[in-house]
Amino acid sequence: MYTQGLDSLGKDCLRDETQDTGALERRFQARVDAEEKIEPKDWMPDAYRRTLVRQVSQHAHSEVVGMLPEGNWITRAPSLLRKAILIAKVQDEGGHGAYLYSATETLGVARDELIGQLLDGKAKYSSIFNYPTPTWADVGAIGWLVDGAAIMNQIPLCRCSYGPYARAMVRICKEESFHQRQGYEIMLRLVRGTPAQKDMAQQALNRWWWPSLMMFGPSDAESTHGAQSMRWKIKRFSNDELRQKFVDFTVPQARFLDLTVPDPELRWDEAAGHYRFGPIDWNEFDQVLKGHGPCNRERLEARRKAHEEGRWVREAAVAHAAKQAARESSRAA
Amino acid sequence: MTDSSRDWPLYEIFIRARSGLDHKHVGSLHATDARMAIEHARDLYTRRQEGISIWAVRSGDIVASDPAEADELFEPARDKVYRHPTFYDIPDEVKTL
C-alpha cells in the first residue's frame, strides 16, 4: 500500500548479507510470533519477501483475470439492475487487483513487471477462471461458490503478518460479501422460476462445484509452501481445513436451493460434525494450472487485447500530463 | 511489455470519511498527474461513499522514519510516565480534577 521515500528500504535491509543475518532472522520471527505486523521498510528474510511477491501477485492476477468470465455477461444480463450489479462487481475485481498490485510494490516489485509476466503467460493465477460461463446461472454460481471460496481463503489473510497485504485484504473482504450474496440471490431467483430455469441453476452448480473445491489448492500432504507460510503467519489455516469449512458452509446453502451437490459420496459425518466428500480430480487441477484448461488461452488473449486496445489511452494520458506540466512551468517562468 | 504506463508516478491516497475526521491513509495508486490521481482515487477508494475529500501525495515526496532507528527515536518517551495524568495520585475526595 505504500512505498516510502517511501521508495527506499530501511537500514536493516541494506546491511551486508553476511553480517548477522541469524540475529535479524530471530528478531523477525519473534516479532511474527508476537503477532506484530511486518511493514515495508522492516528487515525481512529474502524467502519471506519472495513468498509474498509470489502469493500476492498471483492473487492480483486472479482478480484481474477474474473480471473476464463475468465481464462477458454484462451485455447479456437479464435486466438493467442485473447489468448495473454486474458492472459494479467487475469494477470491484479490478479494484482488488489494484490494491494487491500496490501491496506487491511495497515489496520492491514494479507493477508493470508483474503485469508483463501475466501478459507473457509466465504468471500463475487462480485455476477457477479458466472455466467457461455458458449460461446466466454460471454468473450466479460464480458469485455464490467462487466468491464464497475466495472469502473463506481471504478472511484469515486479513491477519497476515505482512501489514500492506493484510490491510488490502480487509478492504477486499468487505466488498466480497456483496459478490457472494448477489450470486446466491441469482441462484435463488432461478430455482424459484420455471423448471428450465431451475435446471439451469443445477447445471451451473454441477460445473462449478469441483473447481471451487480445487480453489483451496493441493491437499496438505502435497502442498509445497504450506508449513513455512504458517510459521511466517502468512497463512493461518491449511488448504484442507479451509476446504472442509467451505463444504460445511455450502452444502446447507445448496439444500436450501433444493439443488443437488454433484458428489455421490457426500455425506454428513455426525461424530466429526463435518460433511465428508469424495476425492478431488487433481489431475484436472494440474492440467488447468499448466494452461490446458477450457479457457486458459481465451483468457490471456482477452487480457492482451484489452491491454493493446488501451495503449492509446495510456499514451494520451502521458502526453496530456507532459503538456500540462510544460504549460505550468512556462507560466511560472 | 514496456509501454507508456511504465514509470507513472506513485501517489499515496488519503481520504476524509466524514467532515470532522482526519484524512486517513488508504493506499496508493499510479497516475500520470495529480488530477488523474484524484479521479482514480475516487474510483478505487470511494465506490461505496467511503469519503468526502481526497488528498493525493507523490510517494517519493514523503519522508519516513527508518524502523531500524525506531529505538533511538521513540525510546526517550518510554520512561516519562509523568507526562500522563494517571501518574498522579489524587485523593478520591477531590472532585473534577
Short mmCIF file of C-alpha atoms in Angstrom, two decimals:
data_model
loop_
_atom_site.label_atom_id
_atom_site.label_comp_id
_atom_site.label_asym_id
_atom_site.label_seq_id
_atom_site.Cartn_x
_atom_site.Cartn_y
_atom_site.Cartn_z
CA MET A 1 0.00 0.00 0.00
CA TYR A 2 2.89 2.31 0.26
CA THR A 3 6.49 2.55 -0.64
CA GLN A 4 8.49 5.00 1.29
CA GLY A 5 10.53 7.89 0.31
CA LEU A 6 8.65 5.92 0.84
CA ASP A 7 10.65 4.45 -2.06
CA SER A 8 13.75 3.30 -0.22
CA LEU A 9 14.36 0.42 2.16
CA GLY A 10 15.25 0.71 5.83
CA LYS A 11 18.89 0.49 7.00
CA ASP A 12 18.50 -3.06 8.24
CA CYS A 13 17.53 -4.14 4.73
CA LEU A 14 20.71 -2.66 3.29
CA ARG A 15 23.11 -4.35 5.67
CA ASP A 16 25.76 -6.65 4.34
CA GLU A 17 24.13 -10.05 3.84
CA THR A 18 26.88 -11.95 5.67
CA GLN A 19 26.54 -9.76 8.72
CA ASP A 20 24.35 -11.04 11.47
CA THR A 21 21.55 -12.43 9.34
CA GLY A 22 20.86 -15.02 12.01
CA ALA A 23 20.14 -12.38 14.63
CA LEU A 24 17.92 -10.43 12.24
CA GLU A 25 16.04 -13.58 11.37
CA ARG A 26 15.48 -14.44 15.02
CA ARG A 27 14.22 -10.93 15.73
CA PHE A 28 11.96 -11.15 12.70
CA GLN A 29 10.45 -14.47 13.76
CA ALA A 30 9.99 -13.19 17.32
CA ARG A 31 8.02 -10.23 16.01
CA VAL A 32 5.89 -12.52 13.85
CA ASP A 33 5.31 -14.86 16.80
CA ALA A 34 4.22 -11.87 18.89
CA GLU A 35 1.62 -11.06 16.21
CA GLU A 36 3.38 -7.82 15.29
CA LYS A 37 2.88 -6.74 11.68
CA ILE A 38 5.86 -6.54 9.34
CA GLU A 39 5.90 -3.28 7.38
CA PRO A 40 7.55 -2.45 4.04
CA LYS A 41 10.77 -0.89 5.34
CA ASP A 42 11.35 -3.54 8.01
CA TRP A 43 14.01 -6.17 7.54
CA MET A 44 12.58 -9.48 6.33
CA PRO A 45 14.15 -12.72 5.13
CA ASP A 46 14.53 -12.86 1.35
CA ALA A 47 12.43 -16.02 1.23
CA TYR A 48 9.60 -14.27 3.09
CA ARG A 49 9.73 -11.43 0.56
CA ARG A 50 9.78 -13.86 -2.38
CA THR A 51 6.92 -15.90 -0.96
CA LEU A 52 4.80 -12.78 -0.55
CA VAL A 53 5.62 -11.44 -4.02
CA ARG A 54 4.60 -14.79 -5.48
CA GLN A 55 1.41 -15.13 -3.46
CA VAL A 56 0.21 -11.52 -3.63
CA SER A 57 0.96 -11.13 -7.33
CA GLN A 58 -0.84 -14.40 -8.14
CA HIS A 59 -3.73 -13.10 -6.10
CA ALA A 60 -3.68 -9.79 -8.01
CA HIS A 61 -3.58 -11.59 -11.37
CA SER A 62 -6.52 -13.73 -10.27
CA GLU A 63 -8.60 -10.65 -9.55
CA VAL A 64 -7.74 -9.17 -12.93
CA VAL A 65 -8.39 -12.36 -14.93
CA GLY A 66 -11.47 -12.91 -12.76
CA MET A 67 -13.13 -9.95 -14.46
CA LEU A 68 -13.30 -11.87 -17.74
CA PRO A 69 -15.73 -14.78 -17.13
CA GLU A 70 -18.32 -12.36 -15.75
CA GLY A 71 -17.47 -9.40 -17.94
CA ASN A 72 -18.74 -11.26 -20.96
CA TRP A 73 -22.20 -11.40 -19.33
CA ILE A 74 -22.55 -7.66 -18.73
CA THR A 75 -24.28 -7.01 -22.05
CA ARG A 76 -26.47 -10.10 -21.67
CA ALA A 77 -27.54 -9.81 -18.03
CA PRO A 78 -31.34 -10.22 -17.86
CA SER A 79 -32.27 -6.76 -16.57
CA LEU A 80 -30.88 -3.27 -16.24
CA LEU A 81 -30.43 -3.79 -12.50
CA ARG A 82 -28.50 -7.04 -13.05
CA LYS A 83 -26.29 -5.25 -15.58
CA ALA A 84 -25.59 -2.48 -13.07
CA ILE A 85 -24.83 -5.02 -10.31
CA LEU A 86 -22.51 -6.99 -12.57
CA ILE A 87 -20.65 -3.87 -13.69
CA ALA A 88 -20.19 -2.93 -10.01
CA LYS A 89 -18.89 -6.40 -9.21
CA VAL A 90 -16.47 -6.48 -12.13
CA GLN A 91 -15.27 -2.99 -11.19
CA ASP A 92 -14.64 -4.26 -7.64
CA GLU A 93 -12.50 -7.09 -9.01
CA GLY A 94 -10.41 -4.58 -10.95
CA GLY A 95 -10.08 -2.55 -7.76
CA HIS A 96 -8.98 -5.63 -5.82
CA GLY A 97 -6.29 -6.24 -8.44
CA ALA A 98 -5.11 -2.63 -7.98
CA TYR A 99 -4.95 -2.89 -4.15
CA LEU A 100 -2.95 -6.10 -4.43
CA TYR A 101 -0.51 -4.84 -7.06
CA SER A 102 0.08 -1.88 -4.71
CA ALA A 103 0.85 -4.31 -1.89
CA THR A 104 3.41 -6.15 -4.06
CA GLU A 105 5.04 -2.85 -4.96
CA THR A 106 5.84 -2.27 -1.28
CA LEU A 107 7.98 -5.43 -1.58
CA GLY A 108 10.08 -3.83 -4.30
CA VAL A 109 8.50 -5.21 -7.49
CA ALA A 110 7.11 -2.85 -10.14
CA ARG A 111 3.51 -3.34 -11.16
CA ASP A 112 4.45 -3.18 -14.84
CA GLU A 113 6.84 -6.06 -14.37
CA LEU A 114 4.09 -8.20 -12.84
CA ILE A 115 1.53 -7.26 -15.47
CA GLY A 116 4.16 -8.07 -18.08
CA GLN A 117 4.57 -11.55 -16.57
CA LEU A 118 0.82 -12.09 -16.71
CA LEU A 119 0.52 -10.99 -20.33
CA ASP A 120 3.54 -13.10 -21.33
CA GLY A 121 1.82 -16.14 -19.86
CA LYS A 122 4.58 -16.64 -17.26
CA ALA A 123 2.49 -15.87 -14.18
CA LYS A 124 0.01 -18.13 -12.45
CA TYR A 125 -3.50 -17.12 -11.48
CA SER A 126 -6.36 -19.00 -9.89
CA SER A 127 -7.31 -22.07 -11.93
CA ILE A 128 -11.01 -21.32 -11.47
CA PHE A 129 -11.09 -18.53 -14.04
CA ASN A 130 -10.21 -20.91 -16.84
CA TYR A 131 -13.70 -22.42 -16.82
CA PRO A 132 -16.41 -21.11 -19.17
CA THR A 133 -19.65 -19.32 -18.24
CA PRO A 134 -22.14 -20.63 -20.80
CA THR A 135 -25.35 -19.50 -19.04
CA TRP A 136 -26.63 -16.73 -16.77
CA ALA A 137 -26.75 -19.28 -13.94
CA ASP A 138 -22.96 -19.53 -14.13
CA VAL A 139 -22.78 -15.89 -13.06
CA GLY A 140 -24.89 -16.80 -10.02
CA ALA A 141 -22.77 -19.87 -9.28
CA ILE A 142 -19.54 -17.87 -9.52
CA GLY A 143 -20.77 -15.30 -7.01
CA TRP A 144 -22.08 -17.93 -4.63
CA LEU A 145 -19.31 -20.56 -4.88
CA VAL A 146 -16.21 -18.91 -6.30
CA ASP A 147 -16.53 -15.71 -4.30
CA GLY A 148 -17.65 -17.80 -1.33
CA ALA A 149 -14.48 -19.90 -1.55
CA ALA A 150 -12.43 -16.73 -2.02
CA ILE A 151 -13.90 -15.23 1.16
CA MET A 152 -13.07 -18.41 3.07
CA ASN A 153 -9.45 -18.11 1.89
CA GLN A 154 -9.23 -14.38 2.36
CA ILE A 155 -10.67 -13.78 5.82
CA PRO A 156 -7.64 -15.36 7.55
CA LEU A 157 -5.39 -13.28 5.26
CA CYS A 158 -6.74 -10.13 6.94
CA ARG A 159 -4.47 -11.22 9.85
CA CYS A 160 -1.48 -11.97 7.64
CA SER A 161 1.85 -10.90 9.18
CA TYR A 162 2.62 -8.53 6.29
CA GLY A 163 0.82 -5.26 7.01
CA PRO A 164 0.11 -3.98 3.47
CA TYR A 165 -1.29 -7.36 2.36
CA ALA A 166 -3.43 -7.64 5.50
CA ARG A 167 -4.85 -4.14 5.02
CA ALA A 168 -5.64 -4.79 1.35
CA MET A 169 -7.44 -7.97 2.40
CA VAL A 170 -9.60 -6.16 4.95
CA ARG A 171 -10.83 -3.86 2.20
CA ILE A 172 -11.34 -6.74 -0.23
CA CYS A 173 -13.26 -8.92 2.23
CA LYS A 174 -15.74 -6.12 2.92
CA GLU A 175 -16.53 -5.97 -0.78
CA GLU A 176 -16.60 -9.71 -1.44
CA SER A 177 -19.60 -10.23 0.76
CA PHE A 178 -21.76 -8.32 -1.73
CA HIS A 179 -20.40 -10.54 -4.50
CA GLN A 180 -21.37 -13.73 -2.76
CA ARG A 181 -24.83 -12.56 -1.77
CA GLN A 182 -25.75 -11.25 -5.22
CA GLY A 183 -24.65 -14.62 -6.66
CA TYR A 184 -26.75 -16.62 -4.22
CA GLU A 185 -29.72 -14.38 -4.94
CA ILE A 186 -29.38 -15.08 -8.68
CA MET A 187 -29.49 -18.82 -7.88
CA LEU A 188 -32.49 -18.29 -5.61
CA ARG A 189 -34.39 -16.49 -8.36
CA LEU A 190 -33.61 -19.27 -10.83
CA VAL A 191 -34.68 -22.17 -8.58
CA ARG A 192 -37.93 -20.36 -7.86
CA GLY A 193 -38.54 -19.85 -11.60
CA THR A 194 -39.56 -22.30 -14.32
CA PRO A 195 -38.30 -25.93 -14.33
CA ALA A 196 -35.94 -24.94 -17.14
CA GLN A 197 -34.50 -22.14 -15.01
CA LYS A 198 -34.08 -24.46 -12.05
CA ASP A 199 -32.33 -26.97 -14.27
CA MET A 200 -30.03 -24.20 -15.48
CA ALA A 201 -29.10 -23.49 -11.85
CA GLN A 202 -28.42 -27.21 -11.23
CA GLN A 203 -26.21 -27.45 -14.31
CA ALA A 204 -24.21 -24.43 -13.17
CA LEU A 205 -23.71 -25.98 -9.71
CA ASN A 206 -22.54 -29.17 -11.42
CA ARG A 207 -19.99 -27.20 -13.40
CA TRP A 208 -18.63 -25.06 -10.54
CA TRP A 209 -18.68 -27.36 -7.50
CA TRP A 210 -15.47 -29.30 -8.06
CA PRO A 211 -13.45 -26.41 -9.49
CA SER A 212 -14.49 -24.39 -6.41
CA LEU A 213 -13.13 -27.11 -4.08
CA MET A 214 -9.89 -27.06 -6.07
CA MET A 215 -9.56 -23.32 -5.42
CA PHE A 216 -8.17 -24.10 -1.96
CA GLY A 217 -5.12 -25.63 -3.60
CA PRO A 218 -3.45 -29.04 -3.28
CA SER A 219 -4.15 -31.19 -0.23
CA ASP A 220 -1.92 -30.54 2.77
CA ALA A 221 0.17 -33.63 2.04
CA GLU A 222 1.05 -32.24 -1.41
CA SER A 223 1.30 -28.55 -0.59
CA THR A 224 4.85 -27.27 -1.07
CA HIS A 225 4.70 -23.91 0.67
CA GLY A 226 2.26 -24.62 3.47
CA ALA A 227 4.38 -25.23 6.57
CA GLN A 228 6.76 -22.30 6.13
CA SER A 229 3.89 -19.92 5.32
CA MET A 230 2.18 -20.99 8.54
CA ARG A 231 5.36 -20.29 10.55
CA TRP A 232 5.55 -16.84 8.99
CA LYS A 233 1.85 -16.31 9.66
CA ILE A 234 1.18 -15.57 6.02
CA LYS A 235 -1.21 -18.49 6.16
CA ARG A 236 -3.33 -19.28 9.21
CA PHE A 237 -5.16 -22.42 8.15
CA SER A 238 -4.16 -25.27 5.88
CA ASN A 239 -5.75 -25.81 2.45
CA ASP A 240 -7.66 -28.87 3.66
CA GLU A 241 -9.03 -27.10 6.74
CA LEU A 242 -10.38 -24.23 4.65
CA ARG A 243 -11.80 -26.59 2.04
CA GLN A 244 -13.63 -28.55 4.74
CA LYS A 245 -15.05 -25.36 6.21
CA PHE A 246 -16.27 -24.29 2.78
CA VAL A 247 -18.03 -27.62 2.21
CA ASP A 248 -19.62 -27.46 5.67
CA PHE A 249 -20.96 -23.96 5.00
CA THR A 250 -22.03 -24.52 1.41
CA VAL A 251 -23.87 -27.86 1.44
CA PRO A 252 -26.76 -26.49 3.57
CA GLN A 253 -26.96 -23.47 1.23
CA ALA A 254 -27.34 -25.87 -1.72
CA ARG A 255 -30.05 -27.78 0.20
CA PHE A 256 -31.95 -24.54 0.74
CA LEU A 257 -31.90 -24.01 -3.02
CA ASP A 258 -33.15 -27.60 -3.39
CA LEU A 259 -30.17 -28.32 -5.64
CA THR A 260 -28.02 -31.46 -5.57
CA VAL A 261 -24.30 -31.23 -4.92
CA PRO A 262 -22.68 -33.31 -7.69
CA ASP A 263 -20.87 -35.70 -5.36
CA PRO A 264 -22.35 -39.17 -4.80
CA GLU A 265 -20.02 -39.72 -1.83
CA LEU A 266 -21.09 -36.58 0.02
CA ARG A 267 -22.47 -37.47 3.47
CA TRP A 268 -22.84 -35.93 6.92
CA ASP A 269 -20.44 -37.36 9.50
CA GLU A 270 -22.34 -36.90 12.75
CA ALA A 271 -19.40 -37.82 15.01
CA ALA A 272 -16.97 -35.43 13.35
CA GLY A 273 -19.55 -32.72 12.73
CA HIS A 274 -18.40 -32.40 9.12
CA TYR A 275 -19.59 -33.27 5.63
CA ARG A 276 -17.39 -35.93 4.08
CA PHE A 277 -16.83 -35.52 0.36
CA GLY A 278 -15.47 -37.66 -2.48
CA PRO A 279 -11.96 -37.49 -3.97
CA ILE A 280 -10.93 -34.43 -5.97
CA ASP A 281 -9.62 -34.93 -9.50
CA TRP A 282 -6.17 -33.40 -9.01
CA ASN A 283 -5.18 -34.37 -12.50
CA GLU A 284 -7.74 -31.89 -13.81
CA PHE A 285 -6.37 -29.23 -11.44
CA ASP A 286 -2.81 -29.81 -12.67
CA GLN A 287 -3.90 -29.66 -16.31
CA VAL A 288 -5.74 -26.36 -15.81
CA LEU A 289 -2.80 -24.87 -13.90
CA LYS A 290 -0.44 -25.91 -16.69
CA GLY A 291 -2.53 -23.99 -19.18
CA HIS A 292 -4.68 -26.81 -20.57
CA GLY A 293 -7.99 -25.77 -19.03
CA PRO A 294 -11.03 -24.99 -21.16
CA CYS A 295 -10.36 -21.23 -21.36
CA ASN A 296 -6.70 -20.54 -20.50
CA ARG A 297 -5.83 -19.35 -23.98
CA GLU A 298 -9.01 -17.32 -24.39
CA ARG A 299 -8.47 -15.54 -21.06
CA LEU A 300 -4.92 -14.49 -21.83
CA GLU A 301 -5.87 -13.40 -25.33
CA ALA A 302 -8.70 -11.27 -23.94
CA ARG A 303 -6.29 -9.73 -21.40
CA ARG A 304 -3.68 -8.97 -24.07
CA LYS A 305 -6.31 -7.50 -26.38
CA ALA A 306 -7.57 -5.21 -23.62
CA HIS A 307 -4.01 -4.15 -22.84
CA GLU A 308 -3.29 -3.36 -26.51
CA GLU A 309 -6.57 -1.58 -27.06
CA GLY A 310 -5.91 0.57 -24.01
CA ARG A 311 -2.46 1.57 -25.19
CA TRP A 312 -3.58 4.77 -26.91
CA VAL A 313 -5.36 5.85 -23.72
CA ARG A 314 -2.20 5.40 -21.67
CA GLU A 315 -0.15 7.23 -24.28
CA ALA A 316 -2.64 10.08 -24.42
CA ALA A 317 -2.61 10.39 -20.62
CA VAL A 318 1.18 10.65 -20.57
CA ALA A 319 1.17 13.22 -23.43
CA HIS A 320 -1.51 15.24 -21.66
CA ALA A 321 0.40 15.22 -18.36
CA ALA A 322 3.60 16.35 -20.16
CA LYS A 323 1.75 19.17 -21.91
CA GLN A 324 0.14 20.37 -18.68
CA ALA A 325 3.48 20.28 -16.86
CA ALA A 326 5.14 22.29 -19.70
CA ARG A 327 2.37 24.89 -19.52
CA GLU A 328 2.71 25.14 -15.77
CA SER A 329 6.45 25.73 -15.95
CA SER A 330 6.17 28.33 -18.76
CA ARG A 331 3.55 30.17 -16.71
CA ALA A 332 5.83 30.09 -13.69
CA ALA A 333 8.80 31.41 -15.74
CA MET B 1 5.72 -5.26 -22.47
CA THR B 2 7.27 -1.87 -21.99
CA ASP B 3 4.91 0.91 -22.84
CA SER B 4 3.82 4.31 -21.72
CA SER B 5 2.35 3.14 -18.42
CA ARG B 6 5.88 2.47 -17.17
CA ASP B 7 7.08 4.90 -14.57
CA TRP B 8 3.78 6.58 -13.94
CA PRO B 9 4.42 8.15 -10.55
CA LEU B 10 3.04 6.51 -7.43
CA TYR B 11 0.69 8.56 -5.26
CA GLU B 12 -0.34 7.87 -1.67
CA ILE B 13 -4.05 8.43 -1.13
CA PHE B 14 -5.66 9.88 1.98
CA ILE B 15 -9.42 10.01 2.47
CA ARG B 16 -11.58 12.04 4.84
CA ALA B 17 -14.53 9.80 5.61
CA ARG B 18 -16.80 12.47 7.10
CA SER B 19 -16.41 16.13 7.96
CA GLY B 20 -14.82 16.41 11.38
CA LEU B 21 -12.47 13.45 10.82
CA ASP B 22 -8.81 13.45 9.77
CA HIS B 23 -7.74 12.33 6.34
CA LYS B 24 -6.54 8.75 6.68
CA HIS B 25 -4.08 6.84 4.50
CA VAL B 26 -5.95 4.23 2.48
CA GLY B 27 -3.42 3.04 -0.10
CA SER B 28 -1.60 4.03 -3.23
CA LEU B 29 -2.07 4.17 -6.99
CA HIS B 30 -0.26 5.15 -10.18
CA ALA B 31 -1.29 8.22 -12.15
CA THR B 32 0.25 10.46 -14.80
CA ASP B 33 -0.66 13.64 -12.92
CA ALA B 34 -2.38 14.95 -9.82
CA ARG B 35 -5.78 15.21 -11.43
CA MET B 36 -5.72 11.61 -12.61
CA ALA B 37 -4.59 10.59 -9.12
CA ILE B 38 -7.69 12.21 -7.64
CA GLU B 39 -10.00 10.70 -10.26
CA HIS B 40 -8.54 7.21 -9.87
CA ALA B 41 -8.66 7.54 -6.09
CA ARG B 42 -12.35 8.38 -6.40
CA ASP B 43 -12.94 5.20 -8.45
CA LEU B 44 -10.67 2.99 -6.37
CA TYR B 45 -11.30 4.07 -2.79
CA THR B 46 -14.76 5.70 -2.63
CA ARG B 47 -17.04 3.37 -4.59
CA ARG B 48 -19.24 2.98 -1.51
CA GLN B 49 -19.31 6.52 -0.19
CA GLU B 50 -16.20 5.99 1.92
CA GLY B 51 -15.17 9.62 1.64
CA ILE B 52 -15.97 13.27 1.06
CA SER B 53 -12.44 14.53 0.45
CA ILE B 54 -9.26 13.11 -1.10
CA TRP B 55 -5.61 14.04 -0.70
CA ALA B 56 -3.06 12.64 -3.15
CA VAL B 57 0.66 12.95 -2.36
CA ARG B 58 3.54 11.77 -4.53
CA SER B 59 5.03 8.79 -2.66
CA GLY B 60 8.57 9.98 -3.33
CA ASP B 61 7.79 13.27 -1.57
CA ILE B 62 7.02 11.59 1.74
CA VAL B 63 9.87 11.49 4.22
CA ALA B 64 9.62 8.50 6.53
CA SER B 65 11.45 7.45 9.68
CA ASP B 66 13.54 4.30 9.48
CA PRO B 67 12.26 1.35 11.50
CA ALA B 68 15.89 0.40 12.25
CA GLU B 69 16.16 3.68 14.16
CA ALA B 70 12.83 3.30 15.94
CA ASP B 71 14.54 2.62 19.29
CA GLU B 72 16.65 5.79 19.25
CA LEU B 73 13.68 7.82 18.07
CA PHE B 74 10.97 6.62 20.39
CA GLU B 75 12.76 5.16 23.41
CA PRO B 76 13.25 8.55 25.15
CA ALA B 77 9.49 8.81 25.73
CA ARG B 78 9.29 5.42 27.40
CA ASP B 79 10.39 6.43 30.93
CA LYS B 80 8.48 9.69 31.03
CA VAL B 81 5.32 8.32 32.54
CA TYR B 82 4.82 11.60 34.39
CA ARG B 83 3.52 13.00 31.11
CA HIS B 84 0.30 11.06 31.66
CA PRO B 85 -2.48 12.25 34.01
CA THR B 86 -2.78 8.80 35.57
CA PHE B 87 0.77 9.16 37.01
CA TYR B 88 -0.51 11.46 39.78
CA ASP B 89 -2.22 10.18 42.94
CA ILE B 90 -5.08 12.43 43.88
CA PRO B 91 -7.40 11.63 46.84
CA ASP B 92 -10.88 10.49 45.81
CA GLU B 93 -12.49 13.34 47.75
CA VAL B 94 -11.05 15.84 45.33
CA LYS B 95 -13.58 16.20 42.52
CA THR B 96 -13.41 17.37 38.92
CA LEU B 97 -9.65 17.09 38.67
#
